[in-house]
PDB file of C-alpha atoms in Angstrom:
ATOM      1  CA  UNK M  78     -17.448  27.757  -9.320  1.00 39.00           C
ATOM      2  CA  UNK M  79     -16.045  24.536  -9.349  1.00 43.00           C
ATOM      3  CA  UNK M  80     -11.878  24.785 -10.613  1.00 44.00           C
ATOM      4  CA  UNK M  81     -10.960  21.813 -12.375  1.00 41.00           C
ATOM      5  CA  UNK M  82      -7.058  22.863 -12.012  1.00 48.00           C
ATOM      6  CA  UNK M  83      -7.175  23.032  -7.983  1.00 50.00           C
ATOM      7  CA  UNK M  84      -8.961  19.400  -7.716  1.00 51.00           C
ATOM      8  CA  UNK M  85      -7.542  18.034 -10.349  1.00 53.00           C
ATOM      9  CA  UNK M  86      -4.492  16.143  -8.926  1.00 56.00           C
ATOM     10  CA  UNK M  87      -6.848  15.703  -5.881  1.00 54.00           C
ATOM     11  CA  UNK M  88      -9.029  13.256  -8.121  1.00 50.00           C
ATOM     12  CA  UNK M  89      -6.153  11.589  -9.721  1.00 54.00           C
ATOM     13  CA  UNK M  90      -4.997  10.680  -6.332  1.00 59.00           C
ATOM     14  CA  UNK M  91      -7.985   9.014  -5.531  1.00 54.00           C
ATOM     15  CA  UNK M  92      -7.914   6.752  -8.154  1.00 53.00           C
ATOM     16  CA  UNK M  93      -4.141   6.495  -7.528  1.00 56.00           C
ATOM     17  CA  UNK M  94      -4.514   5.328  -3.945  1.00 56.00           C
ATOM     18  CA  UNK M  95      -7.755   3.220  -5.198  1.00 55.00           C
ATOM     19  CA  UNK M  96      -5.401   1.480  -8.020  1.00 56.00           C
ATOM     20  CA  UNK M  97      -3.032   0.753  -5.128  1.00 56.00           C
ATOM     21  CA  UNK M  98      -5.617  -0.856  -2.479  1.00 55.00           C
ATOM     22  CA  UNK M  99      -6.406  -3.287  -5.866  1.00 53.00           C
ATOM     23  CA  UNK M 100      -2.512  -4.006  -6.525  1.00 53.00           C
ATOM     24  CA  UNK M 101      -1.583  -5.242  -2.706  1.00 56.00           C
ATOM     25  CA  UNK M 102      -4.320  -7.748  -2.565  1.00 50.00           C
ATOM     26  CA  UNK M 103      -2.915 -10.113  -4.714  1.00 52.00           C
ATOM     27  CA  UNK M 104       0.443  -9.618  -3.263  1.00 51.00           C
ATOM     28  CA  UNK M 105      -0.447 -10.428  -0.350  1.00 48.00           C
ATOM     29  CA  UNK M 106      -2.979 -13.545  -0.953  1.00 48.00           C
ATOM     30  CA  UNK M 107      -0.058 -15.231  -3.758  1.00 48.00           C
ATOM     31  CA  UNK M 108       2.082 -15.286  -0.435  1.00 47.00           C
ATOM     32  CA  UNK M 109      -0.255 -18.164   1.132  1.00 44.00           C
ATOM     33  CA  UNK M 110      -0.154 -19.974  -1.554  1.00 46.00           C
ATOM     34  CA  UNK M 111       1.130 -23.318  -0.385  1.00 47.00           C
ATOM     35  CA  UNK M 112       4.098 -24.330  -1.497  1.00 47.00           C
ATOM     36  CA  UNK M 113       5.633 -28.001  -1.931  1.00 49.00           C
ATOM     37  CA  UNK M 114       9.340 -27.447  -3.330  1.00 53.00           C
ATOM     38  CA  UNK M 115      10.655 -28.355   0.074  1.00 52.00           C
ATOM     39  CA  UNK M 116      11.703 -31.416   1.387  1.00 51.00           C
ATOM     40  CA  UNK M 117      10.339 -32.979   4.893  1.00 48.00           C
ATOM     41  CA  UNK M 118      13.483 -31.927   6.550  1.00 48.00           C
ATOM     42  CA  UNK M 119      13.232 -28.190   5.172  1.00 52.00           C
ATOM     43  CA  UNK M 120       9.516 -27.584   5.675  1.00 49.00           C
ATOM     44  CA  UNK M 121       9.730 -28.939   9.535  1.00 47.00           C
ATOM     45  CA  UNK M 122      12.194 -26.213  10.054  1.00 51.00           C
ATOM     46  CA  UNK M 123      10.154 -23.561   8.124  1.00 53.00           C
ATOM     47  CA  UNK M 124       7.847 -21.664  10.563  1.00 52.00           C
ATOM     48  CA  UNK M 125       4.262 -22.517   9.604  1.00 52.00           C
ATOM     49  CA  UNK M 126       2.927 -19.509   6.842  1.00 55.00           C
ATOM     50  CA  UNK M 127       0.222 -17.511   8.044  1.00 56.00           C
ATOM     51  CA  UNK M 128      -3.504 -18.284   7.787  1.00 64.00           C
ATOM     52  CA  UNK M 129      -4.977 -17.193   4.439  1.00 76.00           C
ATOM     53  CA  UNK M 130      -8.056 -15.482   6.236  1.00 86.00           C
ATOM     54  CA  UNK M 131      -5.479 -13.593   8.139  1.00 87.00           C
ATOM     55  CA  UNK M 132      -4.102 -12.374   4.933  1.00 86.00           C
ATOM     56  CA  UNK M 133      -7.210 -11.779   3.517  1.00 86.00           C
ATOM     57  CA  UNK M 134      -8.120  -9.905   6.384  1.00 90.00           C
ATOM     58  CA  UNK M 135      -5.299  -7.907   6.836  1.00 89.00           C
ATOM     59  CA  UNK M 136      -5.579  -7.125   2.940  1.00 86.00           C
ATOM     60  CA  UNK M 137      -9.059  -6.026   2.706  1.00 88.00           C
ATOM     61  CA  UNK M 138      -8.686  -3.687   5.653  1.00 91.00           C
ATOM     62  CA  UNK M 139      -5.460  -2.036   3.721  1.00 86.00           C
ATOM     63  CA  UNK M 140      -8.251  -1.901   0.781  1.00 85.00           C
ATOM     64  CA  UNK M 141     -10.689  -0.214   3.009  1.00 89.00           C
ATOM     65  CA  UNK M 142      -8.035   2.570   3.743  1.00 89.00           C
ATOM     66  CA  UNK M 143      -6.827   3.440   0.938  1.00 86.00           C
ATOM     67  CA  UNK M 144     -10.260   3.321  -0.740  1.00 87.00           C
ATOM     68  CA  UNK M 145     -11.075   6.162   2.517  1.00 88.00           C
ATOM     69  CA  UNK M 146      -8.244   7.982   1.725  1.00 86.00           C
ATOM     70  CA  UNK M 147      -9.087   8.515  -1.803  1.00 84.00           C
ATOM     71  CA  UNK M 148     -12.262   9.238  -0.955  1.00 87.00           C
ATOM     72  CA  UNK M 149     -10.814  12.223   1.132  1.00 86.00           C
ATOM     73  CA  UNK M 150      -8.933  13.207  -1.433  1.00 83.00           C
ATOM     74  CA  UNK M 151     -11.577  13.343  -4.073  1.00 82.00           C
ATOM     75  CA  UNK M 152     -13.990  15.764  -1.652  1.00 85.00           C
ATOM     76  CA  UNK M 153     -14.646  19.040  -2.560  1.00 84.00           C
ATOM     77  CA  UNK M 154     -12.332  20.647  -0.498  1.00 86.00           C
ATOM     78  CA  UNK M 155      -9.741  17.548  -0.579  1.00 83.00           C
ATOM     79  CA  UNK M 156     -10.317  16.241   3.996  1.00 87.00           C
ATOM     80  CA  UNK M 157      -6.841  16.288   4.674  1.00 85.00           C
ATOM     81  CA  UNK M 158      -7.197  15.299   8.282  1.00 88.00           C
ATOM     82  CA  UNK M 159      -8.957  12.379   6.778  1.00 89.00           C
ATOM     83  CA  UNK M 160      -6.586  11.169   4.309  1.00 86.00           C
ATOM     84  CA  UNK M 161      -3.800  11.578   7.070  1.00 88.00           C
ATOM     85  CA  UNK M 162      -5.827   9.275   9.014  1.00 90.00           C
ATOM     86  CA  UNK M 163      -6.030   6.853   6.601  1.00 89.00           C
ATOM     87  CA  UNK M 164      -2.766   6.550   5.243  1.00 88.00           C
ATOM     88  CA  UNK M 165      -1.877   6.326   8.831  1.00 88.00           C
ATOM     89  CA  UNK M 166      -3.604   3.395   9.107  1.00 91.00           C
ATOM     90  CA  UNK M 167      -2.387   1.859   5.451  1.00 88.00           C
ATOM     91  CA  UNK M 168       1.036   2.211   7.216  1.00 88.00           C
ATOM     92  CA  UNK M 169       0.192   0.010  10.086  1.00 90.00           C
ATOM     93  CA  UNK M 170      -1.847  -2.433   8.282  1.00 89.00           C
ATOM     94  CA  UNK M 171       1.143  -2.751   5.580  1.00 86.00           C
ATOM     95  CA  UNK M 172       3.383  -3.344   8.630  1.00 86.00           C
ATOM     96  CA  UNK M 173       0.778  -6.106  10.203  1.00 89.00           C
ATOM     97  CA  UNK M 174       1.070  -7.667   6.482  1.00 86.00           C
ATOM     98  CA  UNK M 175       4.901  -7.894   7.522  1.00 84.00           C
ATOM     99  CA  UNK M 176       4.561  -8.771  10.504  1.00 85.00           C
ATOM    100  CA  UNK M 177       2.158 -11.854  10.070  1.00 85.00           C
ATOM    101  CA  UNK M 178       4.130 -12.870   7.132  1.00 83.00           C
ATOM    102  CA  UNK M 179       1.454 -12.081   4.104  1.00 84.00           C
ATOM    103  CA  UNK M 180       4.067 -10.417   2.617  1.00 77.00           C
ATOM    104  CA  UNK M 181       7.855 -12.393   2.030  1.00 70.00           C
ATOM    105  CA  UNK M 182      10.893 -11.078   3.203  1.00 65.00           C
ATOM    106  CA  UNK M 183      13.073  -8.403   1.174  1.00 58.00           C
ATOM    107  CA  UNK M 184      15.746 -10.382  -0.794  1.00 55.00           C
ATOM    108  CA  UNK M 185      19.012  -8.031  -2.196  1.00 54.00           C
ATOM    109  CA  UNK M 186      17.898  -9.123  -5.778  1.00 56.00           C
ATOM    110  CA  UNK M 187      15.807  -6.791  -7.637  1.00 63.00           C
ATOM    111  CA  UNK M 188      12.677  -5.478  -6.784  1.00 65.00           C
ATOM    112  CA  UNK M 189       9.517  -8.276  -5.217  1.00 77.00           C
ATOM    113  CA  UNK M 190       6.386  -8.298  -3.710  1.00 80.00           C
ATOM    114  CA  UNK M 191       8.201  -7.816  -0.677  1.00 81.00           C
ATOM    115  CA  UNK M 192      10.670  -4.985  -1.278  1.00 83.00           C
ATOM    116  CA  UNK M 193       8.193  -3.034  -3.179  1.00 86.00           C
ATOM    117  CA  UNK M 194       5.778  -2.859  -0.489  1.00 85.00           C
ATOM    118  CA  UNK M 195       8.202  -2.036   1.977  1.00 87.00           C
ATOM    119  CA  UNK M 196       9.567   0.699  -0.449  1.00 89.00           C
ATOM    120  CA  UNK M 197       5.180   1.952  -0.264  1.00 89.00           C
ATOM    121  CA  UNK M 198       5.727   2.017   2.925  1.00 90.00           C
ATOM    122  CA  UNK M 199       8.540   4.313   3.222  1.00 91.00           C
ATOM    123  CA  UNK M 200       6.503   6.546   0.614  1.00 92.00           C
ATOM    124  CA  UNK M 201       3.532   6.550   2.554  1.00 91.00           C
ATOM    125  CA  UNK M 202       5.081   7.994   5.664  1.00 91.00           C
ATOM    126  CA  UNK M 203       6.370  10.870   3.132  1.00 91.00           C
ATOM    127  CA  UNK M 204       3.114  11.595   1.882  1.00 90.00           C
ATOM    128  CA  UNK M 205       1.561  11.945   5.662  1.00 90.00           C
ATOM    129  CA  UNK M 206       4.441  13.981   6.429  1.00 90.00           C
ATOM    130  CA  UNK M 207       3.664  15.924   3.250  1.00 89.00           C
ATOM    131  CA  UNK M 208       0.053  16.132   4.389  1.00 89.00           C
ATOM    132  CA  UNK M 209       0.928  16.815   7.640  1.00 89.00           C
ATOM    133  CA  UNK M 210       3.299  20.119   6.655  1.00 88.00           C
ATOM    134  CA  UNK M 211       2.040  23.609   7.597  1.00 87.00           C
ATOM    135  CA  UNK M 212       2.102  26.073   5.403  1.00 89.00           C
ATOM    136  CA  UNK M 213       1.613  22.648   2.711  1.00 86.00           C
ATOM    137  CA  UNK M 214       3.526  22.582  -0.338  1.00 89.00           C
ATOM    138  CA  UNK M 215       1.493  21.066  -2.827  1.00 87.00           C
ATOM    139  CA  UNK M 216       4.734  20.458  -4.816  1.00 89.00           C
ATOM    140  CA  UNK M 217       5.321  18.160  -2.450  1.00 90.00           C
ATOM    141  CA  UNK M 218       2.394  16.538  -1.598  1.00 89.00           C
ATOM    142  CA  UNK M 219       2.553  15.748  -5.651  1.00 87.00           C
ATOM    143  CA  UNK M 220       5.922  14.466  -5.818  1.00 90.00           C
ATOM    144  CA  UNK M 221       5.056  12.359  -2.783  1.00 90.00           C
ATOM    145  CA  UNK M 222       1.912  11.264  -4.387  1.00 88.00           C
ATOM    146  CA  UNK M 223       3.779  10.257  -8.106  1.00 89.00           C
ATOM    147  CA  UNK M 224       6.442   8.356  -5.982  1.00 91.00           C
ATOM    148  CA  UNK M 225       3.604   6.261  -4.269  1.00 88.00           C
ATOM    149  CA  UNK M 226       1.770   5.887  -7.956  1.00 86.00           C
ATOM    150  CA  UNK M 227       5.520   4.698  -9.600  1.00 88.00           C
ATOM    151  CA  UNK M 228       5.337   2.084  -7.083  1.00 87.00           C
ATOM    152  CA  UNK M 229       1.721   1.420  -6.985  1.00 84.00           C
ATOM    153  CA  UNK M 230       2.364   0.615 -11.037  1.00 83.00           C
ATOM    154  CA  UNK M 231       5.528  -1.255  -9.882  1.00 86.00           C
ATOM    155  CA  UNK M 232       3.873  -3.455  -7.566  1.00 81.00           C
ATOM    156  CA  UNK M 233       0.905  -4.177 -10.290  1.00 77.00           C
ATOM    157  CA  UNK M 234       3.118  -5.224 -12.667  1.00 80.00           C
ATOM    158  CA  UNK M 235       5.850  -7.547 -10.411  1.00 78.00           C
ATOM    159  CA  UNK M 236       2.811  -8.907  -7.687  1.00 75.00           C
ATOM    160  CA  UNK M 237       0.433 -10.019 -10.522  1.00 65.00           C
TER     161      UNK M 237
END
C-alpha cells in the first residue's frame, strides 16, 4: 500500500529542486546581458563577459540535474544514490557558472544573484551530506531540503 506520509516530503522535493532548476536560468542568462554604462577606458580594462551559449549551456545542464534529482526523489522508494549523484553534479555545474562568470561576483550588500547562488551552493553540499549520512536522519535531510527551498524562493524573487 502506497503511504502518502513516507513519500510525501519526497514529492515536495521534487518539485522543490524542479522550481529551483527554473529559478537559476534566468540568473544566469540576465548576467550576459550586455551592458553599456561604462566608458571606453573602463570596458577595455573589464575582462570580456562570457559567451551567452556558454551560459546557456552551463544553465540548462544545472536544469537537467536538478530536474534528475527530483526525479529520484519522487520514485517509489525515493533513489538516493541517484539524487546524491545529481546534486553532486548541480554543485559543480553551479561552480562552472562561477567560474565562467554567468553568475556576478558576491558584493557585501544584501543578498544578489550572485550571493544567493553561492549561499545554494553551500546548501547543496549539506543536503548530499544529509543524503549521504548512515543511519539517515530524515530530520535532516528536511531541514536541509527547506533551507535549499528558502533560497530557491529567494533566488526567484531577487534573479527575476
Amino acid at each position: 500500500m502506497f503511504q502518502l506520509k513516507r513519500f510525501g516530503a519526497a514529492v515536495a522535493s521534487a518539485a522543490a529542486l524542479t522550481s529551483l532548476s527554473m529559478a537559476i536560468a534566468p540568473a544566469a542568462i540576465a548576467v550576459t546581458a550586455p551592458h553599456r554604462n561604462m566608458s571606453v577606458v573602463q570596458e577595455a580594462r573589464t575582462p570580456k563577459p562570457p559567451t551567452s551559449t556558454t551560459c546557456a549551456n552551463l544553465s540548462a545542464q544545472l536544469s537537467t540535474q536538478l530536474q534528475a534529482a527530483a526525479s529520484a526523489l519522487a520514485a517509489t522508494p525515493p533513489n538516493v544514490s541517484a539524487v546524491q549523484t545529481a546534486i553532486a553534479a548541480a554543485q559543480a555545474t553551479v561552480a562552472e557558472l562561477r567560474a565562467h562568470g554567468c553568475l556576478p561576483a558576491a558584493p557585501s550588500t544584501p543578498p544578489t544573484c550572485a550571493s544567493l547562488a553561492a549561499q545554494l551552493q553551500a546548501q547543496l553540499n549539506v543536503l548530499a551530506s544529509a543524503l549521504a549520512a548512515v543511519p539517515q536522519n530524515p530530520a535532516a535531510i528536511s531541514a536541509a531540503l527547506q533551507a535549499v527551498v528558502a533560497t530557491t524562493a529567494q533566488l526567484n524573487s531577487a534573479c527575476r
